[in-house]
Short mmCIF file of C-alpha atoms in Angstrom, two decimals:
data_model
loop_
_atom_site.label_atom_id
_atom_site.label_comp_id
_atom_site.label_asym_id
_atom_site.label_seq_id
_atom_site.Cartn_x
_atom_site.Cartn_y
_atom_site.Cartn_z
CA MET A 1 15.67 -21.24 62.50
CA THR A 2 15.15 -21.69 58.79
CA GLN A 3 11.94 -22.69 57.12
CA HIS A 4 13.18 -26.10 55.98
CA ASP A 5 13.75 -27.63 59.43
CA GLU A 6 10.33 -26.99 60.99
CA GLN A 7 6.84 -28.37 60.49
CA PRO A 8 4.59 -26.62 57.90
CA ALA A 9 2.44 -23.80 59.30
CA PRO A 10 -0.94 -23.88 57.50
CA ARG A 11 -3.40 -21.02 57.98
CA THR A 12 -6.89 -20.10 56.76
CA PHE A 13 -7.76 -16.53 55.75
CA THR A 14 -11.44 -15.56 55.75
CA ALA A 15 -13.60 -12.67 54.50
CA ALA A 16 -12.47 -9.40 56.10
CA PRO A 17 -14.37 -6.28 57.21
CA PRO A 18 -13.26 -2.97 55.58
CA LEU A 19 -9.52 -2.44 56.08
CA SER A 20 -8.33 0.84 57.54
CA GLY A 21 -5.22 2.38 59.02
CA SER A 22 -1.69 3.36 58.12
CA VAL A 23 1.10 0.77 57.79
CA THR A 24 4.71 0.54 56.73
CA VAL A 25 6.17 -2.44 54.91
CA PRO A 26 9.65 -3.92 55.40
CA GLY A 27 12.65 -2.38 53.66
CA ASP A 28 13.19 -3.04 49.97
CA LYS A 29 14.78 -6.47 49.50
CA SER A 30 16.76 -5.54 46.37
CA ILE A 31 18.22 -2.42 47.99
CA SER A 32 18.90 -4.25 51.29
CA HIS A 33 20.97 -6.97 49.56
CA ARG A 34 22.96 -4.42 47.55
CA SER A 35 23.55 -2.08 50.50
CA LEU A 36 25.18 -4.90 52.48
CA MET A 37 27.32 -6.07 49.56
CA LEU A 38 28.58 -2.65 48.50
CA SER A 39 29.14 -1.51 52.12
CA ALA A 40 31.27 -4.64 52.58
CA LEU A 41 33.42 -3.51 49.60
CA ALA A 42 33.82 0.09 50.78
CA VAL A 43 36.73 1.13 53.00
CA GLY A 44 35.37 2.50 56.30
CA GLU A 45 32.02 2.31 58.09
CA SER A 46 28.66 2.45 56.30
CA ARG A 47 25.36 2.77 58.18
CA VAL A 48 22.13 1.26 56.90
CA GLU A 49 18.73 2.16 58.33
CA GLY A 50 15.48 0.33 57.50
CA LEU A 51 17.23 -2.84 56.30
CA LEU A 52 14.82 -5.70 55.57
CA GLU A 53 15.53 -8.22 58.33
CA GLY A 54 14.05 -11.21 56.51
CA GLU A 55 15.85 -14.54 56.08
CA ASP A 56 17.09 -13.74 52.55
CA VAL A 57 18.87 -10.53 53.56
CA LEU A 58 20.26 -12.09 56.75
CA ALA A 59 21.78 -14.78 54.51
CA THR A 60 23.56 -12.02 52.55
CA ALA A 61 24.83 -10.47 55.82
CA ALA A 62 26.16 -13.86 56.96
CA ALA A 63 27.89 -14.40 53.61
CA MET A 64 29.63 -11.01 53.72
CA ARG A 65 30.75 -11.68 57.32
CA ALA A 66 32.17 -15.03 56.19
CA MET A 67 34.32 -13.13 53.69
CA GLY A 68 35.76 -10.62 56.13
CA ALA A 69 33.29 -7.74 56.53
CA ASP A 70 32.46 -6.63 60.07
CA ILE A 71 28.65 -6.31 60.21
CA GLN A 72 26.81 -5.37 63.42
CA ARG A 73 23.22 -4.34 64.22
CA ASP A 74 22.61 -1.96 67.10
CA ASP A 75 19.55 -1.88 69.36
CA ASP A 76 17.99 0.93 67.28
CA GLY A 77 17.90 -1.35 64.24
CA ILE A 78 20.75 0.50 62.49
CA TRP A 79 23.30 -1.73 60.78
CA HIS A 80 27.00 -0.81 60.86
CA ILE A 81 29.21 -2.33 58.17
CA HIS A 82 33.01 -2.01 58.11
CA GLY A 83 34.11 -2.99 54.62
CA VAL A 84 37.29 -4.67 53.36
CA GLY A 85 37.71 -2.70 50.12
CA VAL A 86 37.22 -3.85 46.52
CA GLY A 87 39.42 -6.92 46.01
CA GLY A 88 39.74 -7.47 49.76
CA LEU A 89 37.22 -10.27 50.28
CA LEU A 90 38.62 -13.28 52.13
CA GLN A 91 38.32 -16.99 51.36
CA PRO A 92 35.17 -18.29 53.15
CA GLN A 93 36.03 -21.21 55.45
CA THR A 94 32.78 -23.14 54.93
CA ALA A 95 30.03 -23.42 52.30
CA ILE A 96 27.87 -20.29 52.03
CA ASP A 97 24.22 -21.17 52.85
CA MET A 98 21.95 -18.82 50.87
CA GLY A 99 18.69 -20.30 52.22
CA ASN A 100 15.96 -19.32 49.76
CA SER A 101 17.65 -16.24 48.28
CA GLY A 102 18.11 -16.41 44.51
CA THR A 103 18.96 -12.69 44.32
CA SER A 104 21.88 -12.78 46.72
CA THR A 105 23.19 -16.06 45.26
CA ARG A 106 23.41 -14.61 41.75
CA LEU A 107 24.75 -11.24 42.90
CA LEU A 108 27.38 -12.81 45.15
CA MET A 109 28.54 -15.07 42.33
CA GLY A 110 29.18 -11.86 40.40
CA LEU A 111 30.94 -10.19 43.31
CA LEU A 112 33.27 -13.18 43.81
CA ALA A 113 33.94 -13.79 40.10
CA SER A 114 36.77 -11.24 40.09
CA HIS A 115 38.31 -12.26 43.45
CA ASP A 116 41.01 -14.91 43.84
CA LEU A 117 39.00 -17.27 46.01
CA THR A 118 36.91 -20.41 45.87
CA ALA A 119 33.38 -20.57 47.31
CA THR A 120 30.65 -23.18 47.51
CA PHE A 121 27.01 -22.03 47.51
CA ILE A 122 24.25 -24.18 49.01
CA GLY A 123 20.55 -23.41 49.57
CA ASP A 124 17.19 -24.84 50.56
CA ALA A 125 15.12 -27.22 48.41
CA SER A 126 13.44 -24.38 46.52
CA LEU A 127 16.67 -22.47 45.74
CA SER A 128 18.41 -25.72 44.73
CA LYS A 129 15.87 -26.13 41.91
CA ARG A 130 16.59 -22.70 40.39
CA PRO A 131 18.89 -22.61 37.33
CA MET A 132 22.04 -20.48 37.55
CA ALA A 133 23.22 -20.77 33.92
CA ARG A 134 22.16 -17.23 33.00
CA VAL A 135 24.77 -15.95 35.48
CA THR A 136 27.49 -18.62 35.19
CA GLU A 137 27.65 -18.15 31.40
CA PRO A 138 28.70 -14.45 31.33
CA LEU A 139 30.84 -14.80 34.48
CA SER A 140 32.71 -17.72 32.86
CA ARG A 141 33.58 -15.36 30.00
CA MET A 142 35.18 -13.07 32.58
CA GLY A 143 37.41 -15.95 33.73
CA ALA A 144 35.49 -17.48 36.66
CA SER A 145 34.97 -21.25 36.63
CA PHE A 146 32.00 -23.18 38.02
CA THR A 147 31.27 -26.76 39.07
CA THR A 148 27.49 -27.07 39.36
CA SER A 149 24.93 -29.72 40.15
CA PRO A 150 23.01 -31.14 37.13
CA GLY A 151 21.03 -28.43 35.29
CA GLU A 152 23.45 -25.65 36.39
CA ARG A 153 21.92 -25.70 39.87
CA LEU A 154 23.09 -25.52 43.51
CA PRO A 155 25.10 -26.87 45.25
CA LEU A 156 27.68 -25.00 43.16
CA THR A 157 31.39 -24.33 43.63
CA MET A 158 33.03 -21.40 41.90
CA LYS A 159 36.61 -20.23 41.53
CA GLY A 160 37.08 -16.54 40.88
CA ALA A 161 39.61 -15.05 38.45
CA CYS A 162 42.04 -12.29 39.45
CA PRO A 163 42.59 -10.43 37.26
CA ALA A 164 39.24 -11.10 35.58
CA VAL A 165 38.62 -10.18 31.94
CA PRO A 166 36.35 -7.18 31.26
CA LEU A 167 33.16 -8.10 29.42
CA ASP A 168 30.97 -6.42 26.82
CA TYR A 169 27.63 -8.20 27.28
CA ARG A 170 24.22 -7.82 25.71
CA LEU A 171 21.52 -9.28 27.98
CA PRO A 172 19.64 -12.05 26.09
CA VAL A 173 16.72 -11.79 28.57
CA ALA A 174 15.65 -8.91 30.80
CA SER A 175 17.23 -9.69 34.17
CA ALA A 176 18.36 -7.22 36.82
CA GLN A 177 20.15 -10.07 38.60
CA VAL A 178 22.33 -10.95 35.59
CA LYS A 179 23.06 -7.27 34.90
CA SER A 180 23.99 -6.70 38.55
CA ALA A 181 26.17 -9.83 38.74
CA ILE A 182 28.25 -8.64 35.76
CA LEU A 183 28.56 -5.08 37.13
CA LEU A 184 29.62 -6.38 40.55
CA ALA A 185 32.22 -8.61 38.87
CA GLY A 186 33.40 -5.53 36.96
CA LEU A 187 34.22 -3.66 40.18
CA ASN A 188 37.47 -5.62 40.69
CA THR A 189 38.20 -6.15 36.97
CA PRO A 190 40.76 -3.93 35.22
CA GLY A 191 39.37 -2.01 32.26
CA ILE A 192 35.78 -1.30 31.25
CA THR A 193 32.85 -3.67 31.77
CA ARG A 194 29.78 -2.91 29.67
CA VAL A 195 26.23 -4.27 29.86
CA ILE A 196 23.74 -3.57 27.07
CA GLU A 197 20.14 -3.84 28.26
CA PRO A 198 17.54 -3.87 25.43
CA ILE A 199 14.63 -3.93 27.93
CA PRO A 200 15.15 -1.78 31.07
CA THR A 201 15.06 -3.63 34.42
CA ARG A 202 15.27 -2.35 37.99
CA ASP A 203 18.23 -0.01 38.29
CA HIS A 204 19.08 -0.16 42.00
CA SER A 205 22.59 -1.47 41.30
CA GLU A 206 23.45 1.43 39.00
CA ARG A 207 22.05 4.03 41.41
CA MET A 208 23.81 2.54 44.41
CA LEU A 209 27.15 1.97 42.65
CA LYS A 210 27.11 5.66 41.69
CA GLY A 211 26.25 6.60 45.28
CA PHE A 212 29.23 4.59 46.59
CA GLY A 213 31.53 6.43 44.19
CA ALA A 214 32.00 3.92 41.36
CA ASP A 215 32.78 5.34 37.91
CA ILE A 216 29.57 4.22 36.17
CA ASP A 217 27.70 5.74 33.26
CA VAL A 218 24.25 4.94 31.84
CA GLU A 219 23.43 5.97 28.28
CA VAL A 220 19.88 5.54 26.94
CA GLU A 221 19.49 5.14 23.17
CA ALA A 222 16.49 6.35 21.16
CA ASP A 223 14.85 2.89 21.25
CA GLY A 224 15.14 2.69 25.05
CA THR A 225 18.19 0.39 25.08
CA ARG A 226 20.40 1.18 28.10
CA ILE A 227 24.20 0.95 27.81
CA ILE A 228 25.82 0.71 31.25
CA THR A 229 29.58 1.30 31.42
CA LEU A 230 31.63 0.61 34.58
CA VAL A 231 35.32 1.42 35.05
CA GLY A 232 36.96 -1.39 37.03
CA GLU A 233 39.31 -1.44 40.03
CA ALA A 234 36.89 0.91 41.75
CA GLU A 235 37.33 2.50 45.15
CA LEU A 236 34.05 2.60 47.03
CA LYS A 237 33.39 5.15 49.77
CA PRO A 238 31.24 4.30 52.80
CA GLN A 239 27.65 5.57 52.77
CA GLN A 240 24.68 6.26 55.03
CA ILE A 241 21.69 4.49 53.49
CA VAL A 242 18.00 4.69 54.35
CA VAL A 243 16.22 1.74 52.72
CA PRO A 244 12.71 2.61 51.43
CA GLY A 245 9.73 0.26 51.90
CA ASP A 246 9.68 -2.60 49.39
CA PRO A 247 7.11 -2.04 46.59
CA SER A 248 6.90 -5.82 46.17
CA SER A 249 5.76 -6.13 49.79
CA ALA A 250 3.48 -3.06 49.56
CA ALA A 251 1.69 -4.92 46.73
CA PHE A 252 -0.15 -7.18 49.19
CA PRO A 253 -1.84 -4.56 51.44
CA MET A 254 -2.39 -2.44 48.28
CA VAL A 255 -4.36 -5.16 46.47
CA ALA A 256 -6.16 -6.16 49.67
CA ALA A 257 -7.32 -2.56 50.21
CA LEU A 258 -8.57 -2.32 46.60
CA LEU A 259 -10.50 -5.60 46.84
CA VAL A 260 -12.07 -5.57 50.33
CA PRO A 261 -15.21 -3.36 50.02
CA GLY A 262 -15.15 -0.12 52.04
CA SER A 263 -11.38 -0.16 52.67
CA ARG A 264 -9.08 2.86 52.83
CA VAL A 265 -5.44 2.23 53.73
CA THR A 266 -2.26 4.34 53.79
CA ILE A 267 1.05 2.58 53.07
CA ALA A 268 3.88 4.88 54.13
CA ASN A 269 7.45 5.24 52.81
CA VAL A 270 7.17 3.02 49.69
CA GLY A 271 9.96 3.00 47.10
CA LEU A 272 8.59 4.38 43.82
CA ASN A 273 11.51 3.73 41.49
CA ALA A 274 10.01 3.74 37.97
CA THR A 275 11.69 0.41 37.19
CA ARG A 276 9.68 -1.16 40.05
CA ALA A 277 6.34 0.70 40.03
CA GLY A 278 4.61 -1.27 37.27
CA LEU A 279 1.95 -2.72 39.58
CA ILE A 280 0.71 0.73 40.63
CA ASP A 281 0.27 1.70 36.96
CA LEU A 282 -1.46 -1.61 36.19
CA LEU A 283 -3.91 -1.36 39.10
CA ARG A 284 -4.74 2.24 38.20
CA GLU A 285 -5.48 1.17 34.63
CA MET A 286 -7.82 -1.48 36.07
CA GLY A 287 -9.71 1.32 37.86
CA GLY A 288 -7.93 1.19 41.21
CA SER A 289 -7.78 4.35 43.34
CA ILE A 290 -4.12 4.75 44.41
CA GLU A 291 -2.93 8.23 45.34
CA VAL A 292 0.74 9.11 45.94
CA VAL A 293 1.31 11.76 48.61
CA ASN A 294 4.43 13.19 50.26
CA ALA A 295 6.62 12.25 47.26
CA ARG A 296 10.31 12.74 48.06
CA GLU A 297 13.78 11.39 47.33
CA VAL A 298 15.78 9.38 49.88
CA GLY A 299 19.32 8.27 49.07
CA GLY A 300 18.83 8.64 45.33
CA GLU A 301 15.57 6.64 45.32
CA PRO A 302 12.07 8.16 44.84
CA VAL A 303 9.77 7.44 47.80
CA GLY A 304 6.15 8.31 48.67
CA ASP A 305 3.10 7.35 50.73
CA LEU A 306 0.22 5.53 49.02
CA ILE A 307 -3.46 6.09 49.87
CA VAL A 308 -5.43 3.13 48.54
CA THR A 309 -9.26 3.10 48.43
CA ALA A 310 -11.45 0.08 47.59
CA SER A 311 -12.37 0.17 43.91
CA ALA A 312 -14.30 -1.80 41.29
CA LEU A 313 -11.66 -3.21 38.95
CA ARG A 314 -11.95 -4.16 35.29
CA GLY A 315 -10.03 -6.76 33.30
CA ILE A 316 -6.80 -5.81 31.54
CA GLU A 317 -4.37 -7.00 28.89
CA PRO A 318 -1.11 -5.32 29.92
CA ASP A 319 1.79 -4.76 27.53
CA PRO A 320 4.32 -7.62 28.04
CA ALA A 321 7.08 -4.97 28.00
CA ARG A 322 5.87 -3.93 31.46
CA ALA A 323 6.90 -7.29 32.96
CA PRO A 324 10.35 -6.34 34.31
CA SER A 325 8.90 -3.41 36.31
CA MET A 326 6.55 -5.70 38.28
CA ILE A 327 7.84 -9.23 37.80
CA ASP A 328 7.48 -10.14 41.49
CA GLU A 329 4.03 -8.56 41.75
CA TYR A 330 2.27 -10.69 39.12
CA PRO A 331 1.01 -13.34 41.60
CA VAL A 332 -1.00 -10.76 43.55
CA ALA A 333 -1.98 -8.97 40.30
CA PHE A 334 -3.57 -12.29 39.26
CA ILE A 335 -5.68 -12.14 42.44
CA ALA A 336 -6.81 -8.61 41.52
CA ALA A 337 -7.72 -9.88 38.03
CA ALA A 338 -9.76 -12.72 39.58
CA LEU A 339 -12.04 -10.10 41.21
CA ALA A 340 -12.19 -7.74 38.22
CA GLU A 341 -15.04 -7.28 35.75
CA GLY A 342 -14.28 -9.28 32.58
CA ARG A 343 -11.24 -11.09 31.27
CA SER A 344 -7.54 -10.34 31.88
CA ILE A 345 -4.79 -11.66 29.61
CA PHE A 346 -1.22 -11.68 30.93
CA ARG A 347 1.61 -12.54 28.52
CA GLY A 348 5.39 -12.26 28.29
CA LEU A 349 5.94 -13.74 31.76
CA GLU A 350 8.30 -16.66 30.97
CA GLU A 351 10.56 -15.36 33.79
CA LEU A 352 7.89 -16.45 36.32
CA ARG A 353 8.57 -20.10 35.52
CA VAL A 354 12.03 -19.93 37.14
CA LYS A 355 11.21 -18.03 40.34
CA GLU A 356 10.96 -19.63 43.83
CA SER A 357 8.36 -21.86 42.16
CA ASP A 358 6.96 -22.02 38.63
CA ARG A 359 4.69 -19.10 39.46
CA ILE A 360 2.54 -19.45 36.34
CA ALA A 361 1.66 -23.10 37.02
CA THR A 362 1.43 -22.66 40.81
CA MET A 363 -0.90 -19.65 40.54
CA ALA A 364 -3.07 -21.34 37.89
CA GLU A 365 -3.50 -24.40 40.09
CA GLY A 366 -4.27 -22.31 43.17
CA LEU A 367 -6.76 -20.09 41.35
CA ARG A 368 -8.63 -23.15 40.09
CA THR A 369 -8.68 -24.52 43.64
CA ILE A 370 -10.59 -21.43 44.86
CA GLY A 371 -13.07 -21.42 41.98
CA VAL A 372 -11.48 -19.01 39.47
CA ARG A 373 -11.71 -19.78 35.73
CA VAL A 374 -8.16 -19.63 34.41
CA GLU A 375 -6.28 -20.80 31.34
CA GLU A 376 -2.54 -21.40 31.55
CA LEU A 377 -0.42 -20.15 28.63
CA GLU A 378 3.24 -20.90 27.98
CA ASP A 379 4.09 -17.31 28.96
CA GLY A 380 1.20 -16.24 31.18
CA LEU A 381 -2.45 -16.67 32.21
CA ILE A 382 -5.95 -15.79 31.01
CA ILE A 383 -8.19 -15.06 34.01
CA GLU A 384 -12.00 -14.65 33.96
CA GLY A 385 -12.88 -12.14 36.68
CA SER A 386 -15.77 -12.45 39.13
CA GLY A 387 -16.92 -8.85 38.63
CA GLY A 388 -16.34 -8.14 42.30
CA ALA A 389 -18.27 -11.17 43.61
CA ALA A 390 -16.50 -12.97 46.46
CA LEU A 391 -14.32 -15.91 45.40
CA ALA A 392 -15.51 -19.39 46.41
CA GLY A 393 -12.45 -20.20 48.50
CA GLY A 394 -11.05 -23.60 49.43
CA GLY A 395 -7.64 -25.19 49.66
CA PRO A 396 -5.19 -26.04 50.97
CA ILE A 397 -3.26 -24.05 48.36
CA ALA A 398 0.05 -25.72 47.44
CA THR A 399 2.48 -22.78 47.73
CA LYS A 400 5.63 -24.80 46.79
CA LEU A 401 7.59 -22.96 49.52
CA ASP A 402 7.04 -19.68 47.62
CA HIS A 403 6.50 -16.63 49.85
CA ARG A 404 4.71 -14.57 47.20
CA ILE A 405 2.26 -17.37 46.37
CA ALA A 406 1.43 -17.72 50.08
CA MET A 407 0.78 -14.00 50.55
CA SER A 408 -1.20 -13.67 47.30
CA PHE A 409 -3.67 -16.38 48.32
CA ALA A 410 -3.87 -14.90 51.83
CA VAL A 411 -5.19 -11.73 50.13
CA ALA A 412 -7.65 -13.88 48.13
CA GLY A 413 -8.95 -15.34 51.39
CA LEU A 414 -9.96 -11.84 52.56
CA VAL A 415 -12.49 -11.68 49.68
CA SER A 416 -13.74 -15.29 49.74
CA LYS A 417 -17.00 -16.97 50.79
CA ASP A 418 -15.52 -20.00 52.53
CA GLY A 419 -11.98 -18.83 53.32
CA VAL A 420 -8.71 -19.83 51.65
CA THR A 421 -6.32 -22.22 53.39
CA ILE A 422 -2.59 -21.85 52.71
CA ASP A 423 -0.53 -25.04 53.15
CA ASP A 424 2.47 -23.28 54.74
CA MET A 425 3.02 -19.66 55.79
CA ARG A 426 6.66 -20.13 56.92
CA PRO A 427 8.24 -18.99 53.61
CA VAL A 428 6.75 -15.50 54.15
CA ALA A 429 9.59 -14.86 56.64
CA THR A 430 12.07 -14.69 53.74
CA SER A 431 10.78 -11.30 52.60
CA PHE A 432 7.93 -10.06 54.85
CA PRO A 433 8.35 -11.22 58.47
CA THR A 434 5.69 -8.72 59.65
CA PHE A 435 3.00 -9.77 57.13
CA LEU A 436 0.51 -11.23 59.64
CA PRO A 437 0.85 -8.40 62.22
CA LEU A 438 0.34 -5.89 59.36
CA LEU A 439 -2.92 -7.59 58.27
CA GLN A 440 -3.98 -7.65 61.91
CA SER A 441 -3.33 -3.90 62.34
CA LEU A 442 -5.61 -3.19 59.33
CA GLY A 443 -8.40 -5.33 60.82
CA ALA A 444 -8.07 -8.05 58.15
CA ILE A 445 -7.46 -10.90 60.60
CA ALA A 446 -8.06 -11.42 64.28
#
């Protein structure tokens, strides 16, 4: 059952005793989406272990099934995907319902742009508010055509082009989704597709395309600009993939353990890809004790276990260039800043205004509701920290159907005087279905 056909599920989170224990977080959402899509384009059977089984990723699985891939999950939680080959996707018979998943919508639009088929994408109320122009614009240059709702939004119908036209594209804004959409379109496009990325973003697509056997090359210039070249009409080979724990999900127990006095928590098997690990660096600079142990590589991705110990944090003014490496973690970083000593200034976060909600405005409003002094900027927030004193609390917090807003304020409730009430916890199922049991296992909630 999806989150938009039930009643809201409010919940209050109250001050917690010291957190302790060892936990794992669900599989990385970005890698889970891509592993299903690329396995569906390989010829033969791929196996995926540790797949995130949240609503967003299940929407991707359903979409790939609708276009001909055979996708099964066995009782051990291992997913078996029999692909159709690059260029082999079939015409879907009905509209593709992406639920709340912006990532898979944009990536799938790329995948389909170079196939001779027509597809209609629909989504929930939150996804239907999110603009798609940043993807439809480059994909149109490759030959795909789009009929969108006003504001380049869903519902949206697209017609792919076969053969598509290879593209040489410089990203106007840092976006892993746009980059990935163009590269996925390039798989079935004759010739060379090239993406120039002035500011590096998460590189899961490049790593995984290489792993599946695509002819892809990444060149880094002296100023850090990345030039990604993909040779089209690729033949992908099936893979065995182990999905690491999602650093965006690990962010919540990590910040909770830093903030709740006396806590010491181990978070096992977390993906530590440098393009995603910005929050760990930021929290360490604020004075947070986060130790990486058992560092290793799994399927081309760096992985490790984190030992997090409660720490007194200080305010920070991070470099805006860090934003792409922790874009999804800013909401919970704002909670850390609210407990820090002194002022934190976050800038360069325009991207947050077009997430599941306008995360700058939604976080500012929620922080004020629980007694935090905050100033909203066009591209970020200025937060006056409490110096470690418990937050006042209050609510209900209007989460705007945004899973990361809900979980961030749940963490705030663990360090509040009067508790923090969240208006609706249902959206958490999109990315972190085990969030409440995880908090329970650490002793944070009864």
